[in-house]
PDB file of C-alpha atoms in Angstrom:
ATOM      1  CA  UNK A 115      32.654  15.483  55.192  1.00  0.00           C
ATOM      2  CA  UNK A 116      29.151  16.698  54.389  1.00  0.00           C
ATOM      3  CA  UNK A 117      28.225  13.153  53.355  1.00  0.00           C
ATOM      4  CA  UNK A 118      28.686  12.139  56.991  1.00  0.00           C
ATOM      5  CA  UNK A 119      26.140  14.761  58.084  1.00  0.00           C
ATOM      6  CA  UNK A 120      23.524  13.360  55.715  1.00  0.00           C
ATOM      7  CA  UNK A 121      24.245   9.744  56.675  1.00  0.00           C
ATOM      8  CA  UNK A 122      23.925  10.407  60.421  1.00  0.00           C
ATOM      9  CA  UNK A 123      20.839  12.594  59.939  1.00  0.00           C
ATOM     10  CA  UNK A 124      19.094   9.922  57.829  1.00  0.00           C
ATOM     11  CA  UNK A 125      19.857   7.381  60.555  1.00  0.00           C
ATOM     12  CA  UNK A 126      18.241   9.637  63.164  1.00  0.00           C
ATOM     13  CA  UNK A 127      15.112  10.123  61.048  1.00  0.00           C
ATOM     14  CA  UNK A 128      14.815   6.382  60.394  1.00  0.00           C
ATOM     15  CA  UNK A 129      15.097   5.549  64.105  1.00  0.00           C
ATOM     16  CA  UNK A 130      12.544   8.249  64.968  1.00  0.00           C
ATOM     17  CA  UNK A 131      10.045   6.639  62.590  1.00  0.00           C
ATOM     18  CA  UNK A 132      10.858   3.245  64.073  1.00  0.00           C
ATOM     19  CA  UNK A 133      10.227   4.605  67.581  1.00  0.00           C
ATOM     20  CA  UNK A 134       6.855   5.987  66.481  1.00  0.00           C
ATOM     21  CA  UNK A 135       5.877   2.633  64.964  1.00  0.00           C
ATOM     22  CA  UNK A 136       6.814   0.636  68.088  1.00  0.00           C
ATOM     23  CA  UNK A 137       5.090   3.191  70.349  1.00  0.00           C
ATOM     24  CA  UNK A 138       1.918   2.848  68.275  1.00  0.00           C
ATOM     25  CA  UNK A 139       2.113  -0.940  68.616  1.00  0.00           C
ATOM     26  CA  UNK A 140       2.398  -0.654  72.401  1.00  0.00           C
ATOM     27  CA  UNK A 141      -0.508   1.817  72.500  1.00  0.00           C
ATOM     28  CA  UNK A 142      -2.709  -0.805  70.782  1.00  0.00           C
ATOM     29  CA  UNK A 143      -1.679  -3.767  72.916  1.00  0.00           C
ATOM     30  CA  UNK A 144      -5.258  -4.026  74.244  1.00  0.00           C
ATOM     31  CA  UNK A 145      -7.020  -3.308  70.921  1.00  0.00           C
ATOM     32  CA  UNK A 146      -8.918  -6.419  69.741  1.00  0.00           C
ATOM     33  CA  UNK A 147      -7.640  -7.836  66.471  1.00  0.00           C
ATOM     34  CA  UNK A 148      -4.813  -5.298  66.172  1.00  0.00           C
ATOM     35  CA  UNK A 149      -1.934  -6.447  63.968  1.00  0.00           C
ATOM     36  CA  UNK A 150       1.471  -5.157  65.026  1.00  0.00           C
ATOM     37  CA  UNK A 151       3.585  -3.306  62.455  1.00  0.00           C
ATOM     38  CA  UNK A 152       7.211  -4.014  61.691  1.00  0.00           C
ATOM     39  CA  UNK A 153       9.605  -1.639  59.940  1.00  0.00           C
ATOM     40  CA  UNK A 154      11.461  -2.464  56.741  1.00  0.00           C
ATOM     41  CA  UNK A 155      14.621  -0.365  56.568  1.00  0.00           C
ATOM     42  CA  UNK A 156      16.623   0.113  53.413  1.00  0.00           C
ATOM     43  CA  UNK A 157      19.912   1.812  52.574  1.00  0.00           C
ATOM     44  CA  UNK A 158      20.134   4.618  50.052  1.00  0.00           C
ATOM     45  CA  UNK A 159      21.813   3.631  46.742  1.00  0.00           C
ATOM     46  CA  UNK A 160      25.408   2.663  47.456  1.00  0.00           C
ATOM     47  CA  UNK A 161      28.420   4.030  45.621  1.00  0.00           C
ATOM     48  CA  UNK A 162      31.441   2.049  44.495  1.00  0.00           C
ATOM     49  CA  UNK A 163      34.653   3.767  45.597  1.00  0.00           C
ATOM     50  CA  UNK A 164      37.770   3.427  43.445  1.00  0.00           C
ATOM     51  CA  UNK A 165      41.322   4.650  44.010  1.00  0.00           C
ATOM     52  CA  UNK A 166      42.396   7.084  41.327  1.00  0.00           C
ATOM     53  CA  UNK A 167      45.477   6.229  39.305  1.00  0.00           C
ATOM     54  CA  UNK A 168      48.552   8.404  39.530  1.00  0.00           C
ATOM     55  CA  UNK A 169      47.643  10.212  36.306  1.00  0.00           C
ATOM     56  CA  UNK A 170      44.169  10.934  37.783  1.00  0.00           C
ATOM     57  CA  UNK A 171      42.430   8.743  35.218  1.00  0.00           C
ATOM     58  CA  UNK A 172      39.535   6.669  36.639  1.00  0.00           C
ATOM     59  CA  UNK A 173      39.989   2.934  36.658  1.00  0.00           C
ATOM     60  CA  UNK A 174      42.226   2.348  39.636  1.00  0.00           C
ATOM     61  CA  UNK A 175      41.839  -0.363  42.237  1.00  0.00           C
ATOM     62  CA  UNK A 176      38.424  -0.770  43.869  1.00  0.00           C
ATOM     63  CA  UNK A 177      38.233   0.374  47.485  1.00  0.00           C
ATOM     64  CA  UNK A 178      34.729  -0.892  48.228  1.00  0.00           C
ATOM     65  CA  UNK A 179      31.119   0.227  48.597  1.00  0.00           C
ATOM     66  CA  UNK A 180      29.990   3.309  50.482  1.00  0.00           C
ATOM     67  CA  UNK A 181      26.479   3.571  51.934  1.00  0.00           C
ATOM     68  CA  UNK A 182      25.015   7.074  51.967  1.00  0.00           C
ATOM     69  CA  UNK A 183      22.202   6.644  54.479  1.00  0.00           C
ATOM     70  CA  UNK A 184      19.164   4.622  55.522  1.00  0.00           C
ATOM     71  CA  UNK A 185      15.394   5.105  55.566  1.00  0.00           C
ATOM     72  CA  UNK A 186      12.232   3.271  56.599  1.00  0.00           C
ATOM     73  CA  UNK A 187      10.897   2.003  53.298  1.00  0.00           C
ATOM     74  CA  UNK A 188       7.563   0.796  54.693  1.00  0.00           C
ATOM     75  CA  UNK A 189       5.818  -0.658  57.717  1.00  0.00           C
ATOM     76  CA  UNK A 190       4.278  -4.115  57.302  1.00  0.00           C
ATOM     77  CA  UNK A 191       1.619  -5.605  59.614  1.00  0.00           C
ATOM     78  CA  UNK A 192       2.192  -9.076  61.041  1.00  0.00           C
ATOM     79  CA  UNK A 193      -0.919 -11.169  60.426  1.00  0.00           C
ATOM     80  CA  UNK A 194      -0.198 -13.704  63.152  1.00  0.00           C
ATOM     81  CA  UNK A 195      -3.232 -14.946  65.089  1.00  0.00           C
ATOM     82  CA  UNK A 196      -3.726 -13.181  68.424  1.00  0.00           C
ATOM     83  CA  UNK A 197      -4.732 -14.923  71.639  1.00  0.00           C
ATOM     84  CA  UNK A 198      -8.432 -15.474  72.380  1.00  0.00           C
ATOM     85  CA  UNK A 199     -10.051 -13.462  75.169  1.00  0.00           C
ATOM     86  CA  UNK A 200     -13.384 -14.540  76.649  1.00  0.00           C
ATOM     87  CA  UNK A 201     -15.741 -11.584  77.146  1.00  0.00           C
ATOM     88  CA  UNK A 202     -19.174 -13.179  77.567  1.00  0.00           C
ATOM     89  CA  UNK A 203     -20.750 -10.590  75.218  1.00  0.00           C
ATOM     90  CA  UNK A 204     -23.075 -12.043  72.572  1.00  0.00           C
ATOM     91  CA  UNK A 205     -21.923  -9.515  69.962  1.00  0.00           C
ATOM     92  CA  UNK A 206     -18.214 -10.325  70.354  1.00  0.00           C
ATOM     93  CA  UNK A 207     -16.851 -12.682  67.723  1.00  0.00           C
ATOM     94  CA  UNK A 208     -13.376 -14.153  67.316  1.00  0.00           C
ATOM     95  CA  UNK A 209     -12.219 -15.315  63.898  1.00  0.00           C
ATOM     96  CA  UNK A 210      -9.956 -18.345  64.277  1.00  0.00           C
ATOM     97  CA  UNK A 211      -7.878 -19.034  61.202  1.00  0.00           C
ATOM     98  CA  UNK A 212      -7.189 -22.618  60.218  1.00  0.00           C
ATOM     99  CA  UNK A 213      -5.412 -24.002  57.182  1.00  0.00           C
ATOM    100  CA  UNK A 214      -5.162 -21.791  54.091  1.00  0.00           C
ATOM    101  CA  UNK A 215      -3.712 -22.562  50.634  1.00  0.00           C
ATOM    102  CA  UNK A 216      -1.073 -19.830  50.921  1.00  0.00           C
ATOM    103  CA  UNK A 217       1.182 -19.860  53.963  1.00  0.00           C
ATOM    104  CA  UNK A 218       0.968 -16.074  54.310  1.00  0.00           C
ATOM    105  CA  UNK A 219      -2.782 -15.911  53.662  1.00  0.00           C
ATOM    106  CA  UNK A 220      -5.106 -14.164  56.123  1.00  0.00           C
ATOM    107  CA  UNK A 221      -8.849 -14.025  56.856  1.00  0.00           C
ATOM    108  CA  UNK A 222     -10.991 -11.001  57.734  1.00  0.00           C
ATOM    109  CA  UNK A 223     -14.491  -9.900  58.632  1.00  0.00           C
ATOM    110  CA  UNK A 224     -16.043  -7.787  55.871  1.00  0.00           C
ATOM    111  CA  UNK A 225     -17.626  -4.446  56.785  1.00  0.00           C
ATOM    112  CA  UNK A 226     -19.115  -1.611  54.768  1.00  0.00           C
ATOM    113  CA  UNK A 227     -18.718   2.110  55.495  1.00  0.00           C
ATOM    114  CA  UNK A 228     -21.242   4.891  54.944  1.00  0.00           C
ATOM    115  CA  UNK A 229     -19.998   5.413  51.351  1.00  0.00           C
ATOM    116  CA  UNK A 230     -20.661   1.781  50.486  1.00  0.00           C
ATOM    117  CA  UNK A 231     -16.953   0.916  50.384  1.00  0.00           C
ATOM    118  CA  UNK A 232     -15.742  -2.418  51.691  1.00  0.00           C
ATOM    119  CA  UNK A 233     -13.197  -2.680  54.467  1.00  0.00           C
ATOM    120  CA  UNK A 234     -11.665  -5.685  56.226  1.00  0.00           C
ATOM    121  CA  UNK A 235     -10.931  -6.193  59.905  1.00  0.00           C
ATOM    122  CA  UNK A 236     -10.000  -8.780  62.523  1.00  0.00           C
ATOM    123  CA  UNK A 237     -11.648  -6.771  65.294  1.00  0.00           C
ATOM    124  CA  UNK A 238     -14.822  -8.682  66.158  1.00  0.00           C
ATOM    125  CA  UNK A 239     -15.905  -6.267  68.890  1.00  0.00           C
ATOM    126  CA  UNK A 240     -19.338  -5.677  67.338  1.00  0.00           C
ATOM    127  CA  UNK A 241     -22.585  -4.201  68.603  1.00  0.00           C
ATOM    128  CA  UNK A 242     -26.191  -3.766  67.405  1.00  0.00           C
ATOM    129  CA  UNK A 243     -27.395  -0.348  66.216  1.00  0.00           C
ATOM    130  CA  UNK A 244     -30.879   1.125  66.570  1.00  0.00           C
ATOM    131  CA  UNK A 245     -32.072  -0.546  63.378  1.00  0.00           C
ATOM    132  CA  UNK A 246     -30.988  -3.995  64.570  1.00  0.00           C
ATOM    133  CA  UNK A 247     -27.945  -4.136  62.284  1.00  0.00           C
ATOM    134  CA  UNK A 248     -24.686  -5.689  63.425  1.00  0.00           C
ATOM    135  CA  UNK A 249     -22.002  -2.976  63.281  1.00  0.00           C
ATOM    136  CA  UNK A 250     -18.402  -2.444  64.350  1.00  0.00           C
ATOM    137  CA  UNK A 251     -17.136   0.245  66.741  1.00  0.00           C
ATOM    138  CA  UNK A 252     -17.154   2.867  63.983  1.00  0.00           C
ATOM    139  CA  UNK A 253     -20.705   2.053  62.893  1.00  0.00           C
ATOM    140  CA  UNK A 254     -19.689   0.144  59.755  1.00  0.00           C
ATOM    141  CA  UNK A 255     -22.150  -2.557  58.757  1.00  0.00           C
ATOM    142  CA  UNK A 256     -21.005  -6.157  59.210  1.00  0.00           C
ATOM    143  CA  UNK A 257     -21.851  -7.930  55.962  1.00  0.00           C
ATOM    144  CA  UNK A 258     -23.306 -11.347  55.273  1.00  0.00           C
ATOM    145  CA  UNK A 259     -22.273 -13.580  52.372  1.00  0.00           C
ATOM    146  CA  UNK A 260     -25.013 -12.041  50.170  1.00  0.00           C
ATOM    147  CA  UNK A 261     -23.397  -8.612  50.549  1.00  0.00           C
ATOM    148  CA  UNK A 262     -26.165  -7.238  52.776  1.00  0.00           C
ATOM    149  CA  UNK A 263     -25.831  -6.056  56.408  1.00  0.00           C
ATOM    150  CA  UNK A 264     -26.668  -8.585  59.094  1.00  0.00           C
ATOM    151  CA  UNK A 265     -30.030  -7.548  60.607  1.00  0.00           C
ATOM    152  CA  UNK A 266     -31.183  -9.017  63.931  1.00  0.00           C
ATOM    153  CA  UNK A 267     -34.458  -8.935  65.840  1.00  0.00           C
ATOM    154  CA  UNK A 268     -33.147 -10.517  69.043  1.00  0.00           C
ATOM    155  CA  UNK A 269     -29.957  -9.459  70.866  1.00  0.00           C
ATOM    156  CA  UNK A 270     -29.642 -13.067  72.066  1.00  0.00           C
ATOM    157  CA  UNK A 271     -28.683 -14.307  68.616  1.00  0.00           C
ATOM    158  CA  UNK A 272     -26.152 -17.079  68.107  1.00  0.00           C
ATOM    159  CA  UNK A 273     -23.364 -17.596  65.579  1.00  0.00           C
ATOM    160  CA  UNK A 274     -22.379 -21.061  64.412  1.00  0.00           C
ATOM    161  CA  UNK A 275     -18.690 -21.974  63.903  1.00  0.00           C
ATOM    162  CA  UNK A 276     -19.119 -21.566  60.111  1.00  0.00           C
ATOM    163  CA  UNK A 277     -20.498 -18.027  60.575  1.00  0.00           C
ATOM    164  CA  UNK A 278     -24.195 -18.835  60.168  1.00  0.00           C
ATOM    165  CA  UNK A 279     -26.226 -16.323  62.216  1.00  0.00           C
ATOM    166  CA  UNK A 280     -29.253 -17.781  64.038  1.00  0.00           C
ATOM    167  CA  UNK A 281     -31.953 -15.296  65.075  1.00  0.00           C
ATOM    168  CA  UNK A 282     -34.952 -16.667  67.007  1.00  0.00           C
ATOM    169  CA  UNK A 283     -34.097 -20.151  65.789  1.00  0.00           C
ATOM    170  CA  UNK A 284     -33.895 -19.184  62.099  1.00  0.00           C
ATOM    171  CA  UNK A 285     -30.800 -18.636  59.960  1.00  0.00           C
ATOM    172  CA  UNK A 286     -30.664 -15.004  58.762  1.00  0.00           C
ATOM    173  CA  UNK A 287     -27.413 -15.312  56.844  1.00  0.00           C
ATOM    174  CA  UNK A 288     -23.781 -16.325  56.994  1.00  0.00           C
ATOM    175  CA  UNK A 289     -21.085 -13.829  57.877  1.00  0.00           C
ATOM    176  CA  UNK A 290     -18.921 -12.855  54.935  1.00  0.00           C
ATOM    177  CA  UNK A 291     -15.340 -13.861  55.683  1.00  0.00           C
ATOM    178  CA  UNK A 292     -12.830 -12.525  53.169  1.00  0.00           C
ATOM    179  CA  UNK A 293      -9.598 -14.273  52.209  1.00  0.00           C
ATOM    180  CA  UNK A 294      -6.381 -12.448  51.269  1.00  0.00           C
ATOM    181  CA  UNK A 295      -3.832 -14.773  49.664  1.00  0.00           C
ATOM    182  CA  UNK A 296      -1.244 -11.990  49.979  1.00  0.00           C
ATOM    183  CA  UNK A 297      -2.268  -9.661  52.833  1.00  0.00           C
ATOM    184  CA  UNK A 298       0.718  -7.407  52.070  1.00  0.00           C
ATOM    185  CA  UNK A 299      -1.412  -5.976  49.241  1.00  0.00           C
ATOM    186  CA  UNK A 300      -3.707  -4.498  51.902  1.00  0.00           C
ATOM    187  CA  UNK A 301      -3.421  -0.908  53.065  1.00  0.00           C
ATOM    188  CA  UNK A 302      -3.799  -0.353  56.807  1.00  0.00           C
ATOM    189  CA  UNK A 303      -6.249   2.342  57.933  1.00  0.00           C
ATOM    190  CA  UNK A 304      -7.327   3.761  61.293  1.00  0.00           C
ATOM    191  CA  UNK A 305      -9.544   1.659  63.527  1.00  0.00           C
ATOM    192  CA  UNK A 306      -7.920  -1.655  62.594  1.00  0.00           C
ATOM    193  CA  UNK A 307      -9.373  -1.568  59.077  1.00  0.00           C
ATOM    194  CA  UNK A 308      -7.716  -2.702  55.850  1.00  0.00           C
ATOM    195  CA  UNK A 309      -8.462  -2.099  52.175  1.00  0.00           C
ATOM    196  CA  UNK A 310      -6.997  -3.277  48.897  1.00  0.00           C
ATOM    197  CA  UNK A 311      -4.513  -0.933  47.230  1.00  0.00           C
ATOM    198  CA  UNK A 312      -6.453  -0.826  43.955  1.00  0.00           C
ATOM    199  CA  UNK A 313      -9.827  -0.448  45.649  1.00  0.00           C
ATOM    200  CA  UNK A 314     -10.888  -3.973  44.684  1.00  0.00           C
ATOM    201  CA  UNK A 315     -12.530  -6.634  46.810  1.00  0.00           C
ATOM    202  CA  UNK A 316     -11.181  -9.795  48.391  1.00  0.00           C
ATOM    203  CA  UNK A 317     -12.680 -13.178  47.477  1.00  0.00           C
ATOM    204  CA  UNK A 318     -14.979 -14.933  49.898  1.00  0.00           C
ATOM    205  CA  UNK A 319     -13.344 -17.542  52.116  1.00  0.00           C
ATOM    206  CA  UNK A 320     -16.635 -19.453  52.085  1.00  0.00           C
ATOM    207  CA  UNK A 321     -16.140 -20.345  48.426  1.00  0.00           C
ATOM    208  CA  UNK A 322     -12.341 -20.619  48.517  1.00  0.00           C
ATOM    209  CA  UNK A 323     -11.113 -24.204  48.330  1.00  0.00           C
ATOM    210  CA  UNK A 324      -8.691 -25.244  51.067  1.00  0.00           C
ATOM    211  CA  UNK A 325      -9.572 -22.396  53.444  1.00  0.00           C
ATOM    212  CA  UNK A 326     -10.591 -23.446  56.947  1.00  0.00           C
ATOM    213  CA  UNK A 327     -11.750 -21.239  59.798  1.00  0.00           C
ATOM    214  CA  UNK A 328     -14.235 -21.054  62.634  1.00  0.00           C
ATOM    215  CA  UNK A 329     -15.990 -18.312  64.553  1.00  0.00           C
ATOM    216  CA  UNK A 330     -16.258 -18.280  68.318  1.00  0.00           C
ATOM    217  CA  UNK A 331     -19.001 -16.201  69.918  1.00  0.00           C
ATOM    218  CA  UNK A 332     -18.443 -14.364  73.227  1.00  0.00           C
ATOM    219  CA  UNK A 333     -14.714 -14.248  72.492  1.00  0.00           C
ATOM    220  CA  UNK A 334     -12.397 -11.655  70.966  1.00  0.00           C
ATOM    221  CA  UNK A 335      -9.073 -12.045  69.239  1.00  0.00           C
ATOM    222  CA  UNK A 336      -6.534 -10.025  71.172  1.00  0.00           C
ATOM    223  CA  UNK A 337      -3.723  -7.916  69.750  1.00  0.00           C
ATOM    224  CA  UNK A 338      -0.682  -9.834  68.516  1.00  0.00           C
ATOM    225  CA  UNK A 339       1.724  -7.230  69.928  1.00  0.00           C
ATOM    226  CA  UNK A 340       4.592  -8.836  71.856  1.00  0.00           C
ATOM    227  CA  UNK A 341       5.080  -6.361  74.708  1.00  0.00           C
ATOM    228  CA  UNK A 342       8.503  -7.638  75.820  1.00  0.00           C
ATOM    229  CA  UNK A 343       9.880  -7.703  72.281  1.00  0.00           C
ATOM    230  CA  UNK A 344       8.415  -4.273  71.549  1.00  0.00           C
ATOM    231  CA  UNK A 345      10.096  -2.788  74.620  1.00  0.00           C
ATOM    232  CA  UNK A 346      13.447  -4.200  73.463  1.00  0.00           C
ATOM    233  CA  UNK A 347      12.856  -2.733  69.979  1.00  0.00           C
ATOM    234  CA  UNK A 348      11.987   0.626  71.503  1.00  0.00           C
ATOM    235  CA  UNK A 349      15.200   0.724  73.531  1.00  0.00           C
ATOM    236  CA  UNK A 350      17.218  -0.386  70.518  1.00  0.00           C
ATOM    237  CA  UNK A 351      15.741   2.393  68.378  1.00  0.00           C
ATOM    238  CA  UNK A 352      16.434   4.935  71.131  1.00  0.00           C
ATOM    239  CA  UNK A 353      20.054   3.822  71.502  1.00  0.00           C
ATOM    240  CA  UNK A 354      20.580   3.904  67.736  1.00  0.00           C
ATOM    241  CA  UNK A 355      19.105   7.379  67.626  1.00  0.00           C
ATOM    242  CA  UNK A 356      21.501   8.492  70.343  1.00  0.00           C
ATOM    243  CA  UNK A 357      24.472   6.955  68.503  1.00  0.00           C
ATOM    244  CA  UNK A 358      23.620   8.823  65.302  1.00  0.00           C
ATOM    245  CA  UNK A 359      23.180  11.995  67.322  1.00  0.00           C
ATOM    246  CA  UNK A 360      26.693  11.639  68.770  1.00  0.00           C
ATOM    247  CA  UNK A 361      28.118  11.059  65.292  1.00  0.00           C
ATOM    248  CA  UNK A 362      26.372  14.206  64.095  1.00  0.00           C
ATOM    249  CA  UNK A 363      27.849  16.196  66.993  1.00  0.00           C
ATOM    250  CA  UNK A 364      31.325  14.855  66.212  1.00  0.00           C
ATOM    251  CA  UNK A 365      31.030  15.913  62.570  1.00  0.00           C
ATOM    252  CA  UNK A 366      29.786  19.330  63.639  1.00  0.00           C
ATOM    253  CA  UNK A 367      32.765  19.783  65.974  1.00  0.00           C
ATOM    254  CA  UNK A 368      35.193  18.707  63.248  1.00  0.00           C
ATOM    255  CA  UNK A 369      33.646  21.123  60.770  1.00  0.00           C
ATOM    256  CA  UNK A 370      33.913  23.867  63.362  1.00  0.00           C
ATOM    257  CA  UNK A 371      37.639  23.214  63.716  1.00  0.00           C
ATOM    258  CA  UNK A 372      38.097  23.143  59.948  1.00  0.00           C
ATOM    259  CA  UNK A 373      36.339  26.467  59.499  1.00  0.00           C
ATOM    260  CA  UNK A 374      38.007  28.274  62.389  1.00  0.00           C
ATOM    261  CA  UNK A 375      41.536  26.842  62.480  1.00  0.00           C
ATOM    262  CA  UNK A 376      42.553  25.212  59.177  1.00  0.00           C
ATOM    263  CA  UNK A 377      44.462  27.769  57.134  1.00  0.00           C
ATOM    264  CA  UNK A 378      44.501  30.243  59.974  1.00  0.00           C
ATOM    265  CA  UNK A 379      47.560  32.478  60.058  1.00  0.00           C
ATOM    266  CA  UNK A 380      49.150  32.422  63.498  1.00  0.00           C
TER     267      UNK A 380
END
């Protein structure tokens, strides 16, 4: 009986986490370069149920498997290309991914935080700081292929499709585009940033054979959140949560009857 409590409760917790994930996706529907998360749910270890023999010695006929609950194992971003949005701003850049050697591979802008650590993003909503450096919304430096921040003297700079930055008619560097053959090794952080699990660095897409991409200035890559699908997922999670809640109430009522009436002397 108590197993049913734990199974229903685990289902409620899993659906609550799923609701939070979908709600976060919907909250970032207008965030440039945002990659929607999807939940991977997994059952607790299952038990094999057998019917005991008449002499109570194990080894009777198999009844079947019994699941003891479910949980959200992890949330995985979907690295599908978002739609392009024209903004007209010189500092907005959209990274358009072409062919890559690995079907699941993904490309990213490379930025550097105040501690000198590298992070990766698809959000090309950049700006220029007081020192003329190209930075993201959090002030992280946008890096060139030589590993140095991109420094500009003219806000009317241009960016070629291959990422070459032209400032006053002269090339000042090429934007460092990183390539992740398996983006599932990346850890998602706040602000649309990603990092490698082991703290390493991704290889440059510029030097990677078979990787094709282009940059489009005055455009942004929109979020890849599917609003209609997310709303359906949200309702599904809510209904599943309600169903587990009703099961929990039924078990509670049954336990109440067992405690108060079973074995009661009338």
